CSV table of C-alpha atoms in Angstrom, one decimal:
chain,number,residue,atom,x,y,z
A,131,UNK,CA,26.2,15.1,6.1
A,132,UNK,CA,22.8,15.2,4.8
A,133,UNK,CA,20.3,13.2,6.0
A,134,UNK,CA,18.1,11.1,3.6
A,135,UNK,CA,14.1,11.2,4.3
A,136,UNK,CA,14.0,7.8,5.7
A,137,UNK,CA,17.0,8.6,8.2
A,138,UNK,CA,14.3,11.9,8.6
A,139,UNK,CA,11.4,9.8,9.1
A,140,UNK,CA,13.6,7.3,12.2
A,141,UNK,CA,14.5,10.2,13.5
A,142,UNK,CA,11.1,11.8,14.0
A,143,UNK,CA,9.5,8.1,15.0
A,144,UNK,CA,11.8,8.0,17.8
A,145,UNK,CA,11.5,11.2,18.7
A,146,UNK,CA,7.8,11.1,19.3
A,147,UNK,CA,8.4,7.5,20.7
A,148,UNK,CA,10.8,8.6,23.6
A,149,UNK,CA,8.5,11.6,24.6
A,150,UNK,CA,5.4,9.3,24.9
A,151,UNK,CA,7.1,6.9,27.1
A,152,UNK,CA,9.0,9.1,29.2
A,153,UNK,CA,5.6,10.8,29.9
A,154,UNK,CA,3.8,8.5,30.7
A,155,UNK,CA,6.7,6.8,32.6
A,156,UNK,CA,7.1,9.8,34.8
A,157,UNK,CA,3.0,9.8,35.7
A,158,UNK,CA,3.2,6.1,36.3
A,159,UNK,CA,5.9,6.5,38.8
A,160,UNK,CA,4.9,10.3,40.2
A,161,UNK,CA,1.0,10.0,40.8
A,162,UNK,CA,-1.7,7.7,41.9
A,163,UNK,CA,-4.5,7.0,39.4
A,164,UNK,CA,-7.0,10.2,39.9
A,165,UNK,CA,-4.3,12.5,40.6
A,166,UNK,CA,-4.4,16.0,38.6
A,167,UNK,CA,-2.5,19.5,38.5
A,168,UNK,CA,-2.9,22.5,36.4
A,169,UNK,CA,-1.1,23.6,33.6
A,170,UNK,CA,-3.0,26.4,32.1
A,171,UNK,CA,-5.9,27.1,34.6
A,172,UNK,CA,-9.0,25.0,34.4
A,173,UNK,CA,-8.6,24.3,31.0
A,174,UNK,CA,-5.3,22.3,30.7
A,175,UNK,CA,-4.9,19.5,33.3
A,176,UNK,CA,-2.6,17.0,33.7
A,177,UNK,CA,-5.2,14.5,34.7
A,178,UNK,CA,-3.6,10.4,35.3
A,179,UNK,CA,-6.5,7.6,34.0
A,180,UNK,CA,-5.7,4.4,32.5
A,181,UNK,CA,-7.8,2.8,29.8
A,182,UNK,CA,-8.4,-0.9,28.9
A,183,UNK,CA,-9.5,0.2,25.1
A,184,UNK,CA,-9.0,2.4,22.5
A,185,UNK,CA,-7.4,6.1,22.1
A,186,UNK,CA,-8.8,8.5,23.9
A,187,UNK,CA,-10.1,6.7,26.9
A,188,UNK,CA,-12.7,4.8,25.2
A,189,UNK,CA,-13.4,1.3,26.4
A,190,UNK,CA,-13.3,-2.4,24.6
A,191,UNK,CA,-15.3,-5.2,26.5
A,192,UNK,CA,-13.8,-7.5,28.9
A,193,UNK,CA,-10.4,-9.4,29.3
A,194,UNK,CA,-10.9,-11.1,25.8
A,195,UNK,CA,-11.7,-7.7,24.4
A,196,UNK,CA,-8.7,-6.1,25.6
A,197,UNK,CA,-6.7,-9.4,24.4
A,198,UNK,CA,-7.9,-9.2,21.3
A,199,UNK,CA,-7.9,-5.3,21.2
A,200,UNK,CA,-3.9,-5.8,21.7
A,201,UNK,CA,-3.5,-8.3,19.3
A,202,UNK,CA,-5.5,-6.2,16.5
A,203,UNK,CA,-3.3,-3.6,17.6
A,204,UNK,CA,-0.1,-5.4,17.0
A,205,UNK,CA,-1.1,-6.6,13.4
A,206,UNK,CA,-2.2,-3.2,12.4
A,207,UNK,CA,1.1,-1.1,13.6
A,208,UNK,CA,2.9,-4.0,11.8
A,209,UNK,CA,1.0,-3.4,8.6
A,210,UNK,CA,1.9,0.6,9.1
A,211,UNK,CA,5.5,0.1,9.3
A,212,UNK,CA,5.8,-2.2,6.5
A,213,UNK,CA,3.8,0.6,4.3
A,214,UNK,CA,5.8,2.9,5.5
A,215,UNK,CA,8.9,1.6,4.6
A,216,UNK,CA,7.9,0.6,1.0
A,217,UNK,CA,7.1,4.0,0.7
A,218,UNK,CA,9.5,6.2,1.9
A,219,UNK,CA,11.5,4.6,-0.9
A,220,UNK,CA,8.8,6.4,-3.2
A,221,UNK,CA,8.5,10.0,-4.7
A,222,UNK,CA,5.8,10.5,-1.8
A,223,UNK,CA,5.6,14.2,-0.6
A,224,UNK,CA,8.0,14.5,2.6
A,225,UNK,CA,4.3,15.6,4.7
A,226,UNK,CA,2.9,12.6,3.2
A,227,UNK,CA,5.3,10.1,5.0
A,228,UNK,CA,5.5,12.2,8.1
A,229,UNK,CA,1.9,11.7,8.3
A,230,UNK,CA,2.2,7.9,8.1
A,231,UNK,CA,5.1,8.1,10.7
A,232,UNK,CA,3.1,9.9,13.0
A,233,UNK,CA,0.2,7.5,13.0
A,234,UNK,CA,2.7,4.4,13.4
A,235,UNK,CA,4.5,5.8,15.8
A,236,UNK,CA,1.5,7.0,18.3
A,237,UNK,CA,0.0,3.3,17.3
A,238,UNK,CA,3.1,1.8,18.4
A,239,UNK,CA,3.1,4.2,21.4
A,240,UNK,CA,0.0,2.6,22.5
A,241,UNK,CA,1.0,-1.2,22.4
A,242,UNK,CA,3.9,-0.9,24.5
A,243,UNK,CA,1.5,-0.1,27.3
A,244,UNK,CA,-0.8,-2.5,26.1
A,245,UNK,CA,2.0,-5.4,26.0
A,246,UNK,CA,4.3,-4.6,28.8
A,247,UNK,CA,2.8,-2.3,31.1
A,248,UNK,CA,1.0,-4.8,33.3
A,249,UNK,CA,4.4,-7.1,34.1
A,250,UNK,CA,6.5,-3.8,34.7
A,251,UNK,CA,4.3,-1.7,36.8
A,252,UNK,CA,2.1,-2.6,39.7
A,253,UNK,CA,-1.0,-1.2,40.0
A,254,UNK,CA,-1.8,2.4,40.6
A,255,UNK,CA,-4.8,2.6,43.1
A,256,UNK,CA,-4.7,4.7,45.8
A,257,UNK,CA,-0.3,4.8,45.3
A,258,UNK,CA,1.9,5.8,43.0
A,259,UNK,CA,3.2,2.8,41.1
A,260,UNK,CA,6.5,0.7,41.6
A,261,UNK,CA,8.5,0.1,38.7
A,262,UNK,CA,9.8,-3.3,38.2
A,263,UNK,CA,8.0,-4.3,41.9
A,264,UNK,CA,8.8,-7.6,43.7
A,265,UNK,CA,6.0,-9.3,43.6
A,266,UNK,CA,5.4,-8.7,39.7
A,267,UNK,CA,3.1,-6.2,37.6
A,268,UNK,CA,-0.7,-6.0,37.7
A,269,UNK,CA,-1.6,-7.6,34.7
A,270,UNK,CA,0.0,-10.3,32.5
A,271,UNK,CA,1.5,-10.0,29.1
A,272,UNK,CA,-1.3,-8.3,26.4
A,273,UNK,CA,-3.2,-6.9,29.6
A,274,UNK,CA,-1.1,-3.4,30.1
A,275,UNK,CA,-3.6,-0.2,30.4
A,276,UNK,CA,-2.7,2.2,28.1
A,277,UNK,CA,-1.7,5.8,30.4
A,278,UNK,CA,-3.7,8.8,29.3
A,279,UNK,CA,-2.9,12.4,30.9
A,280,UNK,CA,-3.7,14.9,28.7
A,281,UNK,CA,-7.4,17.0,29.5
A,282,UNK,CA,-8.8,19.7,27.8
A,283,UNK,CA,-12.4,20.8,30.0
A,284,UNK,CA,-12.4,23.8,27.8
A,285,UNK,CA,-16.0,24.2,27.9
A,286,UNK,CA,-17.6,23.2,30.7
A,287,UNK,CA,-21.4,23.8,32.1
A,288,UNK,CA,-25.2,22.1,31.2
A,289,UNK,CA,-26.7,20.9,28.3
A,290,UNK,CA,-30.5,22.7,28.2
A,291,UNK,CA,-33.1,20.3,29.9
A,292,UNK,CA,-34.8,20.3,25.8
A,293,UNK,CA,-31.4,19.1,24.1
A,294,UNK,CA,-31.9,15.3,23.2
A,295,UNK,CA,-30.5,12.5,25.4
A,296,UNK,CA,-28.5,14.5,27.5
A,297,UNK,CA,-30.6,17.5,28.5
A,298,UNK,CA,-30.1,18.3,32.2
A,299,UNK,CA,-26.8,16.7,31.9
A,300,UNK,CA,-23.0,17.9,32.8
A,301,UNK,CA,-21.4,19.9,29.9
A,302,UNK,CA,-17.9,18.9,29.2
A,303,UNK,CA,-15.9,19.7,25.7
A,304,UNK,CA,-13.6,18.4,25.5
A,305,UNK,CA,-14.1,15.1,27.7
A,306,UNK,CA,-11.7,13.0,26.7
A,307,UNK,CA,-8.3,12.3,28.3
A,308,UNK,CA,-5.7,11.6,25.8
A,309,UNK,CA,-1.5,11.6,25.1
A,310,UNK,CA,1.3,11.9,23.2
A,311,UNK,CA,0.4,8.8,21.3
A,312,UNK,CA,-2.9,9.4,20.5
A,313,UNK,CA,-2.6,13.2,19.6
A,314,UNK,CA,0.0,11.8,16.9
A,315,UNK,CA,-2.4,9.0,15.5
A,316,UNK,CA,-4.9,11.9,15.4
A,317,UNK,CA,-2.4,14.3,13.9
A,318,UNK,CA,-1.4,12.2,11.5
A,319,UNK,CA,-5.0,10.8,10.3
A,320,UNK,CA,-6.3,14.7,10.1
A,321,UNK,CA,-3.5,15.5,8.0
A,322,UNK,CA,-3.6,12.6,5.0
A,323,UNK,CA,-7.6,13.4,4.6
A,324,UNK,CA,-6.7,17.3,4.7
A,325,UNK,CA,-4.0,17.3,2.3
A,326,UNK,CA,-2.0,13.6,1.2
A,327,UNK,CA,-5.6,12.2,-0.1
A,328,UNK,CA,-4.5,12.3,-3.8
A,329,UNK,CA,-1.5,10.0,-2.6
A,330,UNK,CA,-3.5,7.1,-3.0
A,331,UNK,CA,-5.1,7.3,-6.1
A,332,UNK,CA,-2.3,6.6,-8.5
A,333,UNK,CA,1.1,4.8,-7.8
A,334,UNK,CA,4.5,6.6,-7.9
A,335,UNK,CA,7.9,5.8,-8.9
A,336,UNK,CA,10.9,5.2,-6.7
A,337,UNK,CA,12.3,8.4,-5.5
A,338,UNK,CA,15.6,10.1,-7.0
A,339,UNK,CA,16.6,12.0,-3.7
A,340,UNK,CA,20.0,11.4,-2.2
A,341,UNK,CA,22.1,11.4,-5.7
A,342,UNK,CA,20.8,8.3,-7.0
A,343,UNK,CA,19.5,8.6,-10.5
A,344,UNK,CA,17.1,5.8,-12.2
A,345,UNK,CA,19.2,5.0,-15.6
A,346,UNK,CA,16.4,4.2,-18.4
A,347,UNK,CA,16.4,1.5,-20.8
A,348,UNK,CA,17.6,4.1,-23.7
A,349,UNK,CA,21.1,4.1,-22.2
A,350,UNK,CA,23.1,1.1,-22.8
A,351,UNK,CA,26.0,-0.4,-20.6
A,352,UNK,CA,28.8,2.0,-21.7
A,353,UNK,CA,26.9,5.1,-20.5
A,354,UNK,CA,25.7,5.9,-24.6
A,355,UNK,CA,22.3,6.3,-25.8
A,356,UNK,CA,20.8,3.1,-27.9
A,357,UNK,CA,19.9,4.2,-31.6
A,358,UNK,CA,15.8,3.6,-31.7
C-alpha cells in the first residue's frame, strides 16, 4: 500500500521524536550531570548538561524566564503543526514539508523536557537520576531542563592576545552542546532558507497526489463538459 505524504511526514515526526527522547532518556538515567565519553576522539563527545533556555545550551533569565520561555514554546510548536498540516494538503515540494516537520518535531522535542522533565526525573547532581523517584521530580510542571549531549570541540586552542574581546582567551569551535532536537530545528531552518524560500511567495493549490483529482467547474454533474 502506498503511503500518502502526510502518512510520510507522521512517520518521520515520530521517528525523530522517539530517537530524541530515548536519548536523552538513556543519559538521564545512565550519567550524572558532567559526565562525558568519547565517540570519535577529542572531537565527538557525549558530554550530559542541562539547560534552563533555548537550543543549544543558551540561557533565558530566571524562573519567570524559563516559565515564560515554555509557554512561548508551547504556542509556537502549536502554530507549527497547525501550518503544517494545512499544508501538507498543498502542492508543496515533499523537502519543503519535511523541512517544516523537522523544525516541529525538534521544537516539540524540546517542550517535553521543558514540561515534564522536572516531575519525572529527580535531579542529576553528583547521581545519575531516578525515574519516576518517590519523593517527586526536581522541578514543577513548565520547569523541566531541556537535556543536551551532543559536543563538537573540533577546534580547540587560544584566541591571539590582539583579537577583540576575547584575546588571551580559551579557543573552542564548536562550543555548544546540543541534541537530537535541536540539530533538527537547525536542519530544518538551514534547509527552507537554502532551498523552500520561493514557497512562501505565492500560494498553491491543494495537491492531486494519492488518485484524487480536483474536477473543475467545466464539467458538469454527469461527468460531460458544459458548452461555454
Amino acid at each position: 500500500m502506498k503511503l500518502s505524504r502526510g502518512r510520510h511526514i507522521f512517520i518521520i515526526i515520530i521517528l525523530i521524536l522517539l530517537a530524541d527522547q530515548i536519548l536523552k532518556f538513556w543519559i538521564k538515567t545512565n550519567m550524572a550531570l558532567g559526565e562525558e565519553f568519547r565517540i570519535l576522539g577529542d572531537w565527538f563527545i557525549i558530554h550530559f548538561v542541562e539547560n534552563n533556555g533555548m537550543a543549544f545550551g543558551f540561557e533565558f533569565a530566571g524562573e519567570y524566564g524559563k516559565m515564560f520561555l515554555s509557554i512561548f514554546r508551547i504556542i509556537a510548536v502549536t502554530a507549527i503543526g497547525w501550518y503544517l498540516a494545512i499544508q501538507v494538503k498543498k502542492d508543496h515540494p515533499f523537502g519543503f514539508l519535511v523541512s517544516v516537520a523537522l523544525i516541529f518535531t525538534g521544537a516539540l522535542g524540546n517542550i517535553i523536557d521543558s514540561v515534564f522533565y522536572g516531575m519525572i526525573f529527580d535531579h542529576s547532581y553528583g547521581q545519575v537520576a531516578t525515574f519516576l523517584p518517590e519523593g517527586g521530580g526536581y522541578g514543577t510542571f513548565l520547569h523541566g531542563k531541556v537535556v543536551d549531549m551532543f559536543y563538537f570541540p573540533i577546534i580547540t586552542g587560544t584566541y591571539p592576545d590582539w583579537f577583540p574581546f576575547w584575546g588571551g582567551q580559551e579557543l573552542i569551535f564548536f562550543r555548544p552542546v546540543f541534541n537530537i532536537a535541536d540539530s533538527s530545528i537547525t536542519i530544518g531552518i538551514f534547509a527552507i532558507l537554502l532551498f523552500y524560500r520561493h514557497q512562501f511567495d505565492h500560494p498553491t493549490e491543494p495537491s492531486t497526489t494519492d488518485g484524487e483529482v480536483i474536477i473543475g467547474e467545466h464539467i458538469n454533474e454527469d461527468g460531460l463538459e458544459k458548452e461555454e
